[in-house]
C-alpha positions in Angstrom: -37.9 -25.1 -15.6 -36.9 -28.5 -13.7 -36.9 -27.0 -10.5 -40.0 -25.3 -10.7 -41.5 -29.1 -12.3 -39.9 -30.7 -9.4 -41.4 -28.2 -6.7 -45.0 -28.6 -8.1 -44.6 -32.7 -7.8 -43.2 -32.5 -4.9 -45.9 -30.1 -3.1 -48.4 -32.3 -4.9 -47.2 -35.3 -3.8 -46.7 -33.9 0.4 -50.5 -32.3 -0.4 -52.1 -35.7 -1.9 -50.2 -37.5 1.3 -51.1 -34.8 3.8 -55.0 -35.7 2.8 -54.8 -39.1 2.5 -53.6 -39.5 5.9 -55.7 -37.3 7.4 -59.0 -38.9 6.1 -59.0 -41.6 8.7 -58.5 -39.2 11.6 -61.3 -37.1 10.2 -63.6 -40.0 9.6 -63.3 -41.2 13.0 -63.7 -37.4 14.9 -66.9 -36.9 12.7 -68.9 -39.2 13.4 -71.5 -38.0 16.3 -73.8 -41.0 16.5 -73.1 -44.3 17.3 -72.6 -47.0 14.6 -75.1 -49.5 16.1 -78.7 -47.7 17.6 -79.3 -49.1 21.1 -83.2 -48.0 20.6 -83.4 -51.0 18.4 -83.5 -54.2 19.2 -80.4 -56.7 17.7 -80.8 -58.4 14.9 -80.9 -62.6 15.7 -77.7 -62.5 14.1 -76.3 -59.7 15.8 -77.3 -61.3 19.5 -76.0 -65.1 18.3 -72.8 -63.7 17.6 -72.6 -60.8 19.7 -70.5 -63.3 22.8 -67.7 -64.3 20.0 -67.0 -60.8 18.3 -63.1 -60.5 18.8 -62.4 -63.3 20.7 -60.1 -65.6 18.7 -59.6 -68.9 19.8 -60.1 -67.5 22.9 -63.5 -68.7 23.4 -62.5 -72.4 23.1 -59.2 -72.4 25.1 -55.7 -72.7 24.5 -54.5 -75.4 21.9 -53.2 -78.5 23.8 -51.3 -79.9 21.0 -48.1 -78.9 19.2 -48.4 -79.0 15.2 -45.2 -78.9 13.1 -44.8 -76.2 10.0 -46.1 -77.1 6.8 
């Protein structure tokens, strides 16, 4: 009785894993259309921050000075 208790955790378990992990590939494959629809016009929002999505402190240049841990 044990093993048989043990077996259905552990196939529940490897099934519960096997979906979880594959949600994100299946989100990202089902999607057909784009996320933004270039038949619209941006937002003002969208087009004042559209130049600094993703750029880090890139946008400002590298920091000059050296700055001791706290």
């Amino acid at each position: 009785m044990p093993r048989l208790r043990n077996g259905v955790l552990a196939t529940g378990l490897v099934a519960f894993a096997a979906v979880g992990l594959s949600f994100p590939f299946f989100m990202a494959t089902a999607g057909n259309k784009p996320v933004i629809d270039s038949s619209k016009p941006l937002s003002p929002q969208a087009t004042f921050r559209g130049p600094y999505i993703n750029t880090g402190s890139r946008d400002i240049g590298p920091d000059q000075g050296t700055h001791p841990k706290l």
